[in-house]
Structures are given as C-alpha cells and as structure tokens.
C-alpha cells in the first residue's frame, strides 16, 4: 500500500483489489545489514517543492557546478552489494537542465577514495522506480552521487520559459541490495516502455534462487489476508503479489467522457468499453453508421501509459509461452531465479505476452467490432517513441487503413523524426495488402497560424517519400464566429487549418496538390528490393528515429516484424513473396535481431532452403525461456557459414545486391543535391515520384529501372502532363529534369517508346520587361491596416513605417496597370509574370482572368 503519482496535481491510492499469487522461496540466511546514512552537509533537507508535485521525497541539494552531491551508506565493515534501487520524484519544473544529471553508485574502503561501480540512468524511457544491478562489489562505504553538470546555453526564444536554478534531486527511495537483483527489472517487468533492453542484461551472479526452492502459497491465503502456512526449517522470504489501478486517465476528451483508462489487456473489458462507446453513436445516429454514414474510427497515438497485468494474465502466459509463470514470479520483484540469463528470458516472455495481449485484445478486437457494424479502423500506435510494451506493426496489421503521425518542424527547421512511423505504416500496408497509408498530418505544437503551403510542403513531400498516400490533416477546429479571428485551436496543437486562416480562401491549389499526389501514389503496387527485419522487444520508431537503417542508395525497402515474417512470406522464383503479392529480392537482418526466437530462426531456415537471399549477423541466442537453446545454437550454426544454402557471415547488403541495377539514380550538380523517390508498378507501366529536397532549382539527370516506355512528366501542382526527353541504355531510362525549389513531379512510363532516345525542345526564355514603379495595395478591413496604400516598390509589410501595415496579418490585393505591346504575343509563346519572392501565397489575375 502506498501512493501512485499519475500527474503532478493528482495522487492515486494504491490498494490491491485482487491477489494474483503468494510465493515463498528458500534463501540463504543472511546476517542483518544496517548502515549509517548521511548526505552532503550531513543531513537530508525536506523538500521545499512539496506543493503537490512530488511523493514523500527528500531533497538532496545540488552541489556546485562540476561537483557532486551524495548520499552515503557506512556499513561499519565491508559488505557485498549487488545492485541499487532508486526512486526519484520528478519535480515537474522547468530546470536549467536535466533534473537528474550524472548519477552514479560509488564504493570506497576508507570513505575518502571512491570508485564508480554503476551508472544510474536518467533517460526518460525508464520506469519512475528502477534498479541497476552490477557485478558484486565489496566495500564498507557506498554512495549515490549526483554530479551537477553545467547548464547548456539557453534558447533565447521568447516562447521558451526561462529556466530556474537546479535545486537538487528529489529522492523518494534508495536501497542497496545485499543479494543478487535483476538489472532494470522494473523496465523488464513492463512498468515502462523502455527501449534497448537487450543492452541491459543482468550480470552473471552466484547465489541465485533455485527454482525447486520456490513454493506457491496462493491457496494458503485466508480470506482475511493472513497466511496459513508453517514453513519448513530454514530461512524463507515470502512475497505477496497483487495488482492495482495505475490511475491513468483518458486524455483529450470532453469532461463527461473523461475517466480511468480501460484494462487494455483484457478482451472482456475492452469489448465492454468499445461496445458501450459505439452504442452511444448508434443510439444517436440510428442507421447513419456504416456505408450510409459514419464509416471509420481513428485510434490516435497511444497515450495511456503502460500496464503489465490483467485478470487472466497467468492463464494467457501459460497458453502462449508453454510454461507456468507462478514458479518464476520472484523475477517480477527483481529476484534472480536459476541464473541471470534465465531470469532475463522469463521477463522477455512476460513482455512478449503483454505486447500480444495489447495488439489482439485492443487493436485487433476493435477491427472485429467495427466490421460487425459495417465500419472500419484507422490506427496509429507509437508515433515517434515506444509508447507501450509491444511491437509497432502488429497493432496496424488488421487496420483497414494503417496510420502514422507526421509532425511539422518549426518554420525554417527540418526534421526526419516521423520517417520511421510513416514507413512502418506503409510497410504494413504493402505486406498485408491494405494499399492506403494514412497519417495524422502536418501536426504542429508551436508557431500557431505561422504556417503556409511553402513551409508545409517539404514535410508533406518527405512523408510521401516514406509511403504516405492519404493525408488526415490535424486539425480543422470548427470556427462558429467571425469576430474572434484567427479563431479557436485544439489547445497548443494543430495545423490551424480552418476557415479563419489568412490563406484559407487560397488553399485549393494546395489541397489539390496533396490530393493528386496521394491519388497517384495509391495506384499499382509499391516497388522495393529489400525487406528489413528488425527483431523483437522494440519497435521501428525506437530503433530508427535517431539511427535509420543503412540502405544502399537507389533501392527502397519495407520493414518486417516477426509476426509478418512467420505468417506472410514464402519464396517464389528466388524472391520473398508476401501473401498480398508484394515481393523483395533480399531479406536484411538488423543487429537488433541477433536476439531471435527459435520460431523465427526456423522460418529463416525454410526461406533459405527455398532459395531466399538473407544477409545479416548470426543470432546470439533466443531471448525466450520457452525456446530450446541447444536447438537454437545448432540451427544457427548450420545456417550461417560459407557455401550454397548458407547465410554468409560478413556479407553486406551492398554485396547481396551486386549486379542488381539501382531502381533509381540521379546526377549531382552540387554535393548536397538530394532527391527522394517512390516507385509504383502498374499493370501497364511504372510511376516514379521525384522530390527535390533543396530550396533551389536543380537541373539533373534521373535514371530509372525501366525500358521500352516513353516517359511523361505529370505535375501534381498544375495537373499538366507533358512528354519528356529521354535516352535508354542497359535496361534503364535516363530523363533530364529541371526541378523548381522543393519541387515534386511524377515521371510516368505508360506508352511504348518509339525510339531509344527522344529530345524535347527546351523552351527559350526572353526577358521582355521589368514591372517597376508604384503598386496600389488594398488591405482587408477591420484588421488594423489602412484601406489602401501606394507602394513605390514591392517590399515586405514588416518593413513599413505604418504600424497598421507593419503588423498586418491577412490578405492584401496588389493592383498595377501595364501596357503589353503586341510584339509580346508571338504565335505559340507563353507569357510569364515573375513576382519574385512572394509570402506566402499569391493568386494572380490579368484583366480579371486567373
């Protein structure tokens, strides 16, 4: 019994509402361990921040910059310590830098000279209470030290709050363990959605609990909570396991729809929740659900936190993993059973069970319930992090439209943070045959109403390159009034895509561009040469947001997880072929897959035997206690080696693709020239989408793995289709392209080529006149600007001396009369008006015609 902190302003009582087990284990009797505890300055200081934003914590005041604050244990004589548990209460304040910097456990024999035995993590992906295990350290003195590192330079932006001085570390609990413990067991037991768990292996220990010394006492617990058990002779530890509410509440809901989160691991509870939710719509809409009305439900990014137990978890674990968790339950409390390796494997099985229950009972079941009502499901999941314990592709596999999330960087910035999430969704669509790939699109959290198509397009294009072909714009909040401009938003989030946006009336070309691009990228089937297997116990966004996989230039790829690899793929004519018809030349194994289940390893054996090309490192072990490790090692040894039918160790992806022509390539007029491509295969040809990533004109040659077809340029901004010059050689077609800044065009191959080469005459541009002199500028009324002004020359509003013009936000109409002599209008010529650098949109009419 204690308290659970869910948010800074809310505490939830923790009371076991059900017991799952009472377990005892025989332990070597140890002498009582006691220590004198002191801290920097001699004593602890009660927290000065006790305004509801911390637990029962005490403050370890910060030391001077580059010095250490410490909490010290003096045992009086040497003791052996195997690990430490630390609970820190996050103050929830905007400090100058990390509120838990450079924490370590140090040891000393004399209390003067200390050495580090473990580093305490400060990553945000860990549980709030966590344990670090380290090789047995024997000393009289042990310390937790906190090094006060210098604060980084402050962001001078007015939008960023000024930091307050770092006061120190709020310590709720600090324990040193005189017996073996499992490294980061809270994270491994699903109290957080931690990443990189394979790197957190528990050090090898002696003195682990023997499984034969574990006794299940659950049946001996009386109704009043007392234990009716006489232990055999010896020293016994009794553990009572129960489970409780986490206190997590659903977010971004109206007050009457706000409450505690449902148990998302339980099929029964999730069904009750969704049925109730959908029945409320049915009662309101009647027949207007399904084909004749409301057709889809979107499940947004998972923001419910983590959960690691449900009513029937023990039964589900036994059914899925093939052994009883009860006899291993001390590992859930951080005790090492049998060995460090075995304990870590049992916890892997525990997390795997949580992930499967989440995907099946929450996501898959929602699809079933919606289909019964004639509806479908869009689904996001992790977005740009690991949001729950489980994989990222599995929640989307049964979605009618798999979905990611796509944030826009602040104006003038660039970001590829969303690439893995969109490509993950696209990979699901390609493998399972859903075709449409959606995204919560163009979301922003800063600079409200400061975006325009010019600033949005680079992000939209980047995500099209990752496989997106349906934009679900975030957000278009209803604007019921006209006297509160720019209007309402969804708190700090949005794209502020509403009728009160200054460029709302000029948005049609922008939305048409998105629609045309999406439509063409929905045609045919995606072309990729590489299937990239990333392994288990993590997800795409956790693994690749900061470190994308190394894919050879000119080739595309899809991600694949264990579930899809095992259930969807066979080998046809040497290519990996999904049941959807999607196929790949090579299966690449990510280093994370070196911890691979026996079932996946057997699948690799079958694929290789059927002729598949597989490259990647030899697996180290199965992470599951349910697998036969001896069989695993034997099979891995037989698969990796030299010769036919082997996965050759050390062979790179580049070597596996040697002799295969790149699907696309391009010349580089400048060192930083960058083009992104998407290739879609049609029954009658090929579509390539090409995107210039630089804000400058690029003139270059693009080469495509197509022959026998004459290319056309399809321009999604205007809808214009025009023939292109080309030349063919060695089964490939090269097309000269002139791409405007941040331009994107489609190169379409659909008509037979009449010759191996074609040259389209390049238009000749001739300067006819410079439009100079004054312009009349009329501003929208009631926005603080004068009705009209005359500008001697075109200039930015913010340079004007009139404050009404200087701070004007809206649309202005520029008018100018020029004389156009007949000599300008030659037969077949096109007349261009270059307005220079326009912010942010312009709609041009000449003599009243657009």
mmCIF file of N, CA and C in Angstrom, residues 681-743:
data_model
loop_
_atom_site.group_PDB
_atom_site.id
_atom_site.type_symbol
_atom_site.label_atom_id
_atom_site.label_comp_id
_atom_site.label_asym_id
_atom_site.label_seq_id
_atom_site.Cartn_x
_atom_site.Cartn_y
_atom_site.Cartn_z
ATOM 1 N N UNK A 681 4.426 0.197 -59.317
ATOM 2 C CA UNK A 681 4.325 -0.623 -60.521
ATOM 3 C C UNK A 681 2.868 -0.796 -60.894
ATOM 4 N N UNK A 682 2.545 -0.468 -62.160
ATOM 5 C CA UNK A 682 1.197 -0.633 -62.678
ATOM 6 C C UNK A 682 1.149 -1.838 -63.610
ATOM 7 N N UNK A 683 -0.043 -2.276 -63.928
ATOM 8 C CA UNK A 683 -0.185 -3.377 -64.884
ATOM 9 C C UNK A 683 0.308 -2.956 -66.265
ATOM 10 N N UNK A 684 0.245 -1.652 -66.552
ATOM 11 C CA UNK A 684 0.605 -1.171 -67.894
ATOM 12 C C UNK A 684 1.815 -0.255 -67.876
ATOM 13 N N UNK A 685 2.536 -0.184 -66.781
ATOM 14 C CA UNK A 685 3.686 0.706 -66.755
ATOM 15 C C UNK A 685 4.191 0.956 -65.348
ATOM 16 N N UNK A 686 4.870 2.098 -65.197
ATOM 17 C CA UNK A 686 5.508 2.435 -63.925
ATOM 18 C C UNK A 686 5.299 3.912 -63.621
ATOM 19 N N UNK A 687 5.133 4.199 -62.312
ATOM 20 C CA UNK A 687 5.049 5.573 -61.830
ATOM 21 C C UNK A 687 6.218 5.805 -60.877
ATOM 22 N N UNK A 688 6.989 6.854 -61.151
ATOM 23 C CA UNK A 688 8.028 7.296 -60.212
ATOM 24 C C UNK A 688 7.661 8.702 -59.739
ATOM 25 N N UNK A 689 7.698 8.907 -58.440
ATOM 26 C CA UNK A 689 7.528 10.242 -57.864
ATOM 27 C C UNK A 689 8.903 10.737 -57.432
ATOM 28 N N UNK A 690 9.255 11.959 -57.833
ATOM 29 C CA UNK A 690 10.591 12.506 -57.616
ATOM 30 C C UNK A 690 10.460 13.832 -56.890
ATOM 31 N N UNK A 691 11.238 14.006 -55.812
ATOM 32 C CA UNK A 691 11.122 15.206 -54.982
ATOM 33 C C UNK A 691 12.491 15.851 -54.773
ATOM 34 N N UNK A 692 12.588 17.127 -55.118
ATOM 35 C CA UNK A 692 13.789 17.926 -54.877
ATOM 36 C C UNK A 692 13.780 18.407 -53.431
ATOM 37 N N UNK A 693 14.788 18.032 -52.635
ATOM 38 C CA UNK A 693 14.822 18.383 -51.225
ATOM 39 C C UNK A 693 15.512 19.713 -50.957
ATOM 40 N N UNK A 694 15.967 20.386 -51.994
ATOM 41 C CA UNK A 694 16.633 21.659 -51.785
ATOM 42 C C UNK A 694 15.736 22.815 -52.219
ATOM 43 N N UNK A 695 15.881 23.938 -51.535
ATOM 44 C CA UNK A 695 15.091 25.134 -51.861
ATOM 45 C C UNK A 695 15.783 25.937 -52.954
ATOM 46 N N UNK A 696 16.163 25.237 -54.027
ATOM 47 C CA UNK A 696 16.797 25.882 -55.177
ATOM 48 C C UNK A 696 16.469 25.053 -56.420
ATOM 49 N N UNK A 697 16.620 25.655 -57.564
ATOM 50 C CA UNK A 697 16.410 24.947 -58.816
ATOM 51 C C UNK A 697 17.512 23.902 -58.991
ATOM 52 N N UNK A 698 17.119 22.694 -59.387
ATOM 53 C CA UNK A 698 18.078 21.632 -59.672
ATOM 54 C C UNK A 698 17.848 21.151 -61.112
ATOM 55 N N UNK A 699 18.888 21.157 -61.910
ATOM 56 C CA UNK A 699 18.840 20.612 -63.261
ATOM 57 C C UNK A 699 19.759 19.399 -63.292
ATOM 58 N N UNK A 700 19.180 18.222 -63.543
ATOM 59 C CA UNK A 700 19.950 16.986 -63.389
ATOM 60 C C UNK A 700 19.371 15.888 -64.271
ATOM 61 N N UNK A 701 20.051 14.758 -64.298
ATOM 62 C CA UNK A 701 19.570 13.567 -64.989
ATOM 63 C C UNK A 701 19.130 12.541 -63.953
ATOM 64 N N UNK A 702 17.906 12.031 -64.109
ATOM 65 C CA UNK A 702 17.397 10.965 -63.250
ATOM 66 C C UNK A 702 17.284 9.696 -64.083
ATOM 67 N N UNK A 703 17.724 8.567 -63.509
ATOM 68 C CA UNK A 703 17.745 7.299 -64.232
ATOM 69 C C UNK A 703 16.850 6.298 -63.527
ATOM 70 N N UNK A 704 16.030 5.587 -64.310
ATOM 71 C CA UNK A 704 15.009 4.707 -63.762
ATOM 72 C C UNK A 704 15.188 3.288 -64.319
ATOM 73 N N UNK A 705 14.835 2.296 -63.506
ATOM 74 C CA UNK A 705 14.964 0.891 -63.903
ATOM 75 C C UNK A 705 13.755 0.482 -64.747
ATOM 76 N N UNK A 706 13.630 1.135 -65.897
ATOM 77 C CA UNK A 706 12.524 0.905 -66.827
ATOM 78 C C UNK A 706 13.078 1.000 -68.240
ATOM 79 N N UNK A 707 12.566 0.196 -69.129
ATOM 80 C CA UNK A 707 12.950 0.302 -70.537
ATOM 81 C C UNK A 707 11.747 -0.025 -71.405
ATOM 82 N N UNK A 708 11.754 0.508 -72.641
ATOM 83 C CA UNK A 708 10.675 0.230 -73.581
ATOM 84 C C UNK A 708 9.464 1.120 -73.427
ATOM 85 N N UNK A 709 9.502 2.078 -72.501
ATOM 86 C CA UNK A 709 8.388 3.003 -72.302
ATOM 87 C C UNK A 709 8.899 4.433 -72.416
ATOM 88 N N UNK A 710 8.074 5.308 -72.998
ATOM 89 C CA UNK A 710 8.428 6.713 -73.155
ATOM 90 C C UNK A 710 7.948 7.489 -71.934
ATOM 91 N N UNK A 711 8.817 8.236 -71.265
ATOM 92 C CA UNK A 711 8.410 8.936 -70.038
ATOM 93 C C UNK A 711 7.588 10.186 -70.315
ATOM 94 N N UNK A 712 6.711 10.467 -69.354
ATOM 95 C CA UNK A 712 5.953 11.718 -69.325
ATOM 96 C C UNK A 712 6.159 12.361 -67.961
ATOM 97 N N UNK A 713 6.097 13.695 -67.915
ATOM 98 C CA UNK A 713 6.155 14.429 -66.657
ATOM 99 C C UNK A 713 4.731 14.832 -66.292
ATOM 100 N N UNK A 714 4.281 14.360 -65.148
ATOM 101 C CA UNK A 714 2.968 14.729 -64.621
ATOM 102 C C UNK A 714 3.203 15.664 -63.435
ATOM 103 N N UNK A 715 2.647 16.871 -63.526
ATOM 104 C CA UNK A 715 2.884 17.888 -62.495
ATOM 105 C C UNK A 715 1.682 17.965 -61.556
ATOM 106 N N UNK A 716 1.865 17.501 -60.295
ATOM 107 C CA UNK A 716 0.715 17.447 -59.394
ATOM 108 C C UNK A 716 0.234 18.821 -58.931
ATOM 109 N N UNK A 717 1.060 19.863 -59.074
ATOM 110 C CA UNK A 717 0.603 21.193 -58.658
ATOM 111 C C UNK A 717 -0.345 21.807 -59.677
ATOM 112 N N UNK A 718 -0.160 21.481 -60.984
ATOM 113 C CA UNK A 718 -0.989 22.095 -62.026
ATOM 114 C C UNK A 718 -1.873 21.099 -62.750
ATOM 115 N N UNK A 719 -1.548 19.820 -62.674
ATOM 116 C CA UNK A 719 -2.279 18.817 -63.439
ATOM 117 C C UNK A 719 -1.805 18.683 -64.868
ATOM 118 N N UNK A 720 -0.747 19.415 -65.238
ATOM 119 C CA UNK A 720 -0.231 19.376 -66.605
ATOM 120 C C UNK A 720 0.532 18.075 -66.833
ATOM 121 N N UNK A 721 0.306 17.442 -67.992
ATOM 122 C CA UNK A 721 1.045 16.250 -68.418
ATOM 123 C C UNK A 721 1.798 16.611 -69.687
ATOM 124 N N UNK A 722 3.102 16.327 -69.731
ATOM 125 C CA UNK A 722 3.894 16.710 -70.884
ATOM 126 C C UNK A 722 4.931 15.631 -71.186
ATOM 127 N N UNK A 723 5.271 15.438 -72.458
ATOM 128 C CA UNK A 723 6.300 14.449 -72.805
ATOM 129 C C UNK A 723 7.658 14.897 -72.309
ATOM 130 N N UNK A 724 8.536 13.922 -72.062
ATOM 131 C CA UNK A 724 9.864 14.228 -71.549
ATOM 132 C C UNK A 724 10.931 13.703 -72.495
ATOM 133 N N UNK A 725 12.066 14.361 -72.497
ATOM 134 C CA UNK A 725 13.227 13.823 -73.204
ATOM 135 C C UNK A 725 13.724 12.593 -72.456
ATOM 136 N N UNK A 726 14.393 11.692 -73.192
ATOM 137 C CA UNK A 726 14.942 10.507 -72.541
ATOM 138 C C UNK A 726 15.974 9.851 -73.446
ATOM 139 N N UNK A 727 16.717 8.937 -72.820
ATOM 140 C CA UNK A 727 17.590 8.039 -73.564
ATOM 141 C C UNK A 727 17.661 6.729 -72.784
ATOM 142 N N UNK A 728 17.751 5.615 -73.492
ATOM 143 C CA UNK A 728 17.774 4.304 -72.845
ATOM 144 C C UNK A 728 19.109 3.630 -73.105
ATOM 145 N N UNK A 729 19.552 2.879 -72.087
ATOM 146 C CA UNK A 729 20.791 2.107 -72.212
ATOM 147 C C UNK A 729 20.839 1.091 -71.088
ATOM 148 N N UNK A 730 21.240 -0.133 -71.410
ATOM 149 C CA UNK A 730 21.431 -1.186 -70.413
ATOM 150 C C UNK A 730 20.193 -1.421 -69.552
ATOM 151 N N UNK A 731 19.033 -1.375 -70.198
ATOM 152 C CA UNK A 731 17.805 -1.671 -69.487
ATOM 153 C C UNK A 731 17.313 -0.576 -68.567
ATOM 154 N N UNK A 732 17.852 0.634 -68.736
ATOM 155 C CA UNK A 732 17.441 1.746 -67.877
ATOM 156 C C UNK A 732 17.160 2.959 -68.741
ATOM 157 N N UNK A 733 16.343 3.859 -68.205
ATOM 158 C CA UNK A 733 15.954 5.066 -68.940
ATOM 159 C C UNK A 733 16.378 6.286 -68.142
ATOM 160 N N UNK A 734 17.102 7.207 -68.801
ATOM 161 C CA UNK A 734 17.556 8.439 -68.174
ATOM 162 C C UNK A 734 16.721 9.598 -68.696
ATOM 163 N N UNK A 735 16.238 10.415 -67.762
ATOM 164 C CA UNK A 735 15.351 11.534 -68.091
ATOM 165 C C UNK A 735 15.955 12.820 -67.533
ATOM 166 N N UNK A 736 16.252 13.827 -68.387
ATOM 167 C CA UNK A 736 16.700 15.130 -67.878
ATOM 168 C C UNK A 736 15.539 15.830 -67.165
ATOM 169 N N UNK A 737 15.806 16.372 -65.988
ATOM 170 C CA UNK A 737 14.765 17.041 -65.210
ATOM 171 C C UNK A 737 15.234 18.427 -64.791
ATOM 172 N N UNK A 738 14.306 19.357 -64.832
ATOM 173 C CA UNK A 738 14.526 20.673 -64.224
ATOM 174 C C UNK A 738 13.494 20.815 -63.113
ATOM 175 N N UNK A 739 13.962 20.821 -61.883
ATOM 176 C CA UNK A 739 13.072 20.841 -60.732
ATOM 177 C C UNK A 739 13.168 22.187 -60.017
ATOM 178 N N UNK A 740 12.019 22.788 -59.804
ATOM 179 C CA UNK A 740 11.970 24.046 -59.066
ATOM 180 C C UNK A 740 12.322 23.805 -57.594
ATOM 181 N N UNK A 741 12.543 24.846 -56.791
ATOM 182 C CA UNK A 741 12.836 24.658 -55.373
ATOM 183 C C UNK A 741 11.747 23.824 -54.681
ATOM 184 N N UNK A 742 12.156 22.797 -53.959
ATOM 185 C CA UNK A 742 11.236 21.898 -53.245
ATOM 186 C C UNK A 742 10.172 21.308 -54.166
ATOM 187 N N UNK A 743 10.516 21.123 -55.423
ATOM 188 C CA UNK A 743 9.559 20.651 -56.414
ATOM 189 C C UNK A 743 9.338 19.149 -56.267
#
